[in-house]
């Protein structure tokens, strides 16, 4: 798990269109990242749509939203299109970012029906790449609510 008040590790992942997105390139903007277990599942869609609904408010204040999962780009592209998600969805198929950031691992009964062991999580990062808040293992709706609350505390 990452430490609040410390720089977050850099990563580069491809988005739903196969384009690289690098954490370091987002310096100068606040960043909200949320991890989801499986694109297009009911609960993950609830989580993604909660962030979608807050997108205008968050982006108007120099902040970016990114979703991260282990699905392939095509699955993420379809999910983004079907639910009109206005932010990038990133593919961490080798799980390096999710492991480093503390959201991969452990047993969940959903693994028995094909879900990867991703802990629904969120991170809020400031313009300098410093971690302001995180929660590993959070409810779908709560991930957005907690992240937005933290952004409000820092001026969003």
mmCIF file of C-alpha atoms in Angstrom:
data_model
loop_
_atom_site.group_PDB
_atom_site.id
_atom_site.type_symbol
_atom_site.label_atom_id
_atom_site.label_comp_id
_atom_site.label_asym_id
_atom_site.label_seq_id
_atom_site.Cartn_x
_atom_site.Cartn_y
_atom_site.Cartn_z
ATOM 1 C CA UNK A 1 0.000 0.000 0.000
ATOM 2 C CA UNK A 2 1.180 3.516 -0.772
ATOM 3 C CA UNK A 3 1.906 6.120 1.896
ATOM 4 C CA UNK A 4 -0.190 9.266 2.165
ATOM 5 C CA UNK A 5 1.990 12.355 1.807
ATOM 6 C CA UNK A 6 4.536 10.561 -0.411
ATOM 7 C CA UNK A 7 5.072 10.602 -4.187
ATOM 8 C CA UNK A 8 3.111 7.911 -5.989
ATOM 9 C CA UNK A 9 5.077 5.512 -8.190
ATOM 10 C CA UNK A 10 5.087 6.274 -11.884
ATOM 11 C CA UNK A 11 3.345 3.850 -14.224
ATOM 12 C CA UNK A 12 2.476 3.623 -17.879
ATOM 13 C CA UNK A 13 -0.619 1.688 -18.962
ATOM 14 C CA UNK A 14 -2.606 1.643 -22.182
ATOM 15 C CA UNK A 15 -6.119 3.005 -22.253
ATOM 16 C CA UNK A 16 -9.220 1.587 -23.922
ATOM 17 C CA UNK A 17 -7.877 2.730 -27.310
ATOM 18 C CA UNK A 18 -4.423 1.218 -26.848
ATOM 19 C CA UNK A 19 -2.845 4.643 -26.225
ATOM 20 C CA UNK A 20 -0.261 4.924 -23.426
ATOM 21 C CA UNK A 21 -1.125 6.953 -20.332
ATOM 22 C CA UNK A 22 1.700 7.781 -17.952
ATOM 23 C CA UNK A 23 1.210 8.972 -14.394
ATOM 24 C CA UNK A 24 4.150 11.371 -14.621
ATOM 25 C CA UNK A 25 2.561 13.088 -17.644
ATOM 26 C CA UNK A 26 -0.399 14.093 -15.458
ATOM 27 C CA UNK A 27 1.685 16.336 -13.192
ATOM 28 C CA UNK A 28 0.043 19.727 -12.861
ATOM 29 C CA UNK A 29 -3.409 18.146 -12.446
ATOM 30 C CA UNK A 30 -5.102 16.466 -9.535
ATOM 31 C CA UNK A 31 -5.758 12.807 -10.320
ATOM 32 C CA UNK A 32 -8.435 10.458 -9.027
ATOM 33 C CA UNK A 33 -7.777 6.809 -9.841
ATOM 34 C CA UNK A 34 -10.227 4.052 -9.058
ATOM 35 C CA UNK A 35 -9.637 0.308 -9.366
ATOM 36 C CA UNK A 36 -12.458 -1.998 -10.399
ATOM 37 C CA UNK A 37 -12.571 -5.815 -10.531
ATOM 38 C CA UNK A 38 -14.328 -6.407 -13.869
ATOM 39 C CA UNK A 39 -15.548 -4.116 -16.630
ATOM 40 C CA UNK A 40 -19.266 -4.327 -17.426
ATOM 41 C CA UNK A 41 -20.182 -6.135 -14.209
ATOM 42 C CA UNK A 42 -23.124 -4.640 -12.336
ATOM 43 C CA UNK A 43 -21.246 -3.295 -9.325
ATOM 44 C CA UNK A 44 -18.282 -2.010 -11.348
ATOM 45 C CA UNK A 45 -20.680 -0.249 -13.704
ATOM 46 C CA UNK A 46 -22.329 1.391 -10.686
ATOM 47 C CA UNK A 47 -18.878 2.583 -9.557
ATOM 48 C CA UNK A 48 -17.834 3.829 -13.011
ATOM 49 C CA UNK A 49 -21.139 5.643 -13.554
ATOM 50 C CA UNK A 50 -20.861 7.339 -10.148
ATOM 51 C CA UNK A 51 -17.519 8.786 -11.293
ATOM 52 C CA UNK A 52 -19.085 9.652 -14.669
ATOM 53 C CA UNK A 53 -21.826 11.613 -12.945
ATOM 54 C CA UNK A 54 -19.253 13.640 -10.965
ATOM 55 C CA UNK A 55 -16.974 14.148 -13.993
ATOM 56 C CA UNK A 56 -18.109 17.706 -14.866
ATOM 57 C CA UNK A 57 -17.537 18.904 -11.302
ATOM 58 C CA UNK A 58 -14.167 17.167 -10.950
ATOM 59 C CA UNK A 59 -12.759 18.104 -14.362
ATOM 60 C CA UNK A 60 -13.814 21.750 -13.960
ATOM 61 C CA UNK A 61 -11.289 21.976 -11.130
ATOM 62 C CA UNK A 62 -8.155 20.758 -12.913
ATOM 63 C CA UNK A 63 -8.641 17.112 -11.978
ATOM 64 C CA UNK A 64 -8.520 13.928 -14.049
ATOM 65 C CA UNK A 65 -10.342 10.643 -13.399
ATOM 66 C CA UNK A 66 -8.832 7.300 -14.429
ATOM 67 C CA UNK A 67 -10.280 3.825 -13.955
ATOM 68 C CA UNK A 68 -7.887 0.843 -13.765
ATOM 69 C CA UNK A 69 -8.698 -2.827 -14.203
ATOM 70 C CA UNK A 70 -7.237 -6.004 -15.642
ATOM 71 C CA UNK A 71 -9.564 -6.160 -18.663
ATOM 72 C CA UNK A 72 -8.257 -5.859 -22.220
ATOM 73 C CA UNK A 73 -8.610 -2.634 -24.235
ATOM 74 C CA UNK A 74 -11.544 -3.917 -26.302
ATOM 75 C CA UNK A 75 -13.587 -4.793 -23.203
ATOM 76 C CA UNK A 76 -12.841 -1.361 -21.745
ATOM 77 C CA UNK A 77 -13.636 0.429 -25.014
ATOM 78 C CA UNK A 78 -17.025 -1.281 -25.197
ATOM 79 C CA UNK A 79 -17.792 -0.553 -21.532
ATOM 80 C CA UNK A 80 -16.798 3.102 -21.963
ATOM 81 C CA UNK A 81 -18.998 3.436 -25.053
ATOM 82 C CA UNK A 82 -22.008 1.626 -23.562
ATOM 83 C CA UNK A 83 -22.063 3.792 -20.439
ATOM 84 C CA UNK A 84 -20.769 7.084 -21.886
ATOM 85 C CA UNK A 85 -17.788 7.199 -19.547
ATOM 86 C CA UNK A 86 -15.944 10.482 -20.263
ATOM 87 C CA UNK A 87 -12.584 9.442 -18.800
ATOM 88 C CA UNK A 88 -9.878 6.930 -19.698
ATOM 89 C CA UNK A 89 -10.006 3.331 -18.543
ATOM 90 C CA UNK A 90 -6.566 1.779 -18.177
ATOM 91 C CA UNK A 91 -5.521 -1.832 -18.761
ATOM 92 C CA UNK A 92 -3.267 -3.361 -16.133
ATOM 93 C CA UNK A 93 -3.292 -6.854 -17.586
ATOM 94 C CA UNK A 94 0.048 -7.771 -15.991
ATOM 95 C CA UNK A 95 -1.186 -6.368 -12.632
ATOM 96 C CA UNK A 96 2.028 -4.473 -11.929
ATOM 97 C CA UNK A 97 0.365 -1.164 -11.069
ATOM 98 C CA UNK A 98 -2.457 -2.804 -9.095
ATOM 99 C CA UNK A 99 0.031 -4.889 -7.091
ATOM 100 C CA UNK A 100 2.331 -1.932 -6.399
ATOM 101 C CA UNK A 101 -0.584 0.277 -5.369
ATOM 102 C CA UNK A 102 -2.039 -2.418 -3.064
ATOM 103 C CA UNK A 103 -5.227 -3.302 -4.942
ATOM 104 C CA UNK A 104 -4.328 -6.801 -6.175
ATOM 105 C CA UNK A 105 -4.533 -10.018 -4.232
ATOM 106 C CA UNK A 106 -6.379 -11.851 -1.542
ATOM 107 C CA UNK A 107 -9.280 -14.205 -1.991
ATOM 108 C CA UNK A 108 -12.767 -13.075 -2.859
ATOM 109 C CA UNK A 109 -15.634 -15.457 -3.524
ATOM 110 C CA UNK A 110 -16.199 -13.641 -6.858
ATOM 111 C CA UNK A 111 -13.021 -15.306 -8.124
ATOM 112 C CA UNK A 112 -15.053 -18.517 -8.314
ATOM 113 C CA UNK A 113 -17.113 -16.958 -11.111
ATOM 114 C CA UNK A 114 -14.184 -15.499 -13.042
ATOM 115 C CA UNK A 115 -13.491 -12.161 -11.373
ATOM 116 C CA UNK A 116 -9.823 -11.254 -10.841
ATOM 117 C CA UNK A 117 -8.707 -10.562 -7.240
ATOM 118 C CA UNK A 118 -8.797 -6.776 -7.596
ATOM 119 C CA UNK A 119 -9.801 -4.857 -4.484
ATOM 120 C CA UNK A 120 -12.139 -2.021 -5.382
ATOM 121 C CA UNK A 121 -10.095 1.037 -4.383
ATOM 122 C CA UNK A 122 -9.422 4.694 -5.028
ATOM 123 C CA UNK A 123 -6.489 7.104 -4.782
ATOM 124 C CA UNK A 124 -6.469 10.920 -4.811
ATOM 125 C CA UNK A 125 -3.211 12.504 -5.978
ATOM 126 C CA UNK A 126 -2.279 16.191 -5.987
ATOM 127 C CA UNK A 127 -0.739 18.222 -8.828
ATOM 128 C CA UNK A 128 2.769 17.242 -7.738
ATOM 129 C CA UNK A 129 2.139 13.502 -7.709
ATOM 130 C CA UNK A 130 1.725 13.262 -3.924
ATOM 131 C CA UNK A 131 -0.861 10.854 -2.517
ATOM 132 C CA UNK A 132 -3.556 12.748 -0.608
ATOM 133 C CA UNK A 133 -5.944 9.892 0.159
ATOM 134 C CA UNK A 134 -6.566 6.238 -0.595
ATOM 135 C CA UNK A 135 -8.861 3.441 0.371
ATOM 136 C CA UNK A 136 -8.205 -0.161 -0.556
ATOM 137 C CA UNK A 137 -11.316 -2.307 -0.469
ATOM 138 C CA UNK A 138 -14.208 0.149 -0.660
ATOM 139 C CA UNK A 139 -17.812 -0.019 -1.836
ATOM 140 C CA UNK A 140 -18.704 0.993 -5.391
ATOM 141 C CA UNK A 141 -20.544 4.190 -4.498
ATOM 142 C CA UNK A 142 -18.309 5.004 -1.540
ATOM 143 C CA UNK A 143 -15.183 5.092 -3.700
ATOM 144 C CA UNK A 144 -16.553 8.084 -5.606
ATOM 145 C CA UNK A 145 -18.058 9.769 -2.533
ATOM 146 C CA UNK A 146 -14.855 9.522 -0.497
ATOM 147 C CA UNK A 147 -12.668 10.684 -3.391
ATOM 148 C CA UNK A 148 -14.901 13.696 -4.092
ATOM 149 C CA UNK A 149 -14.966 14.568 -0.378
ATOM 150 C CA UNK A 150 -11.157 14.568 -0.306
ATOM 151 C CA UNK A 151 -10.982 16.741 -3.423
ATOM 152 C CA UNK A 152 -13.366 19.203 -1.766
ATOM 153 C CA UNK A 153 -11.029 19.424 1.211
ATOM 154 C CA UNK A 154 -8.132 20.394 -1.061
ATOM 155 C CA UNK A 155 -10.079 22.923 -3.081
ATOM 156 C CA UNK A 156 -12.025 21.103 -5.777
#
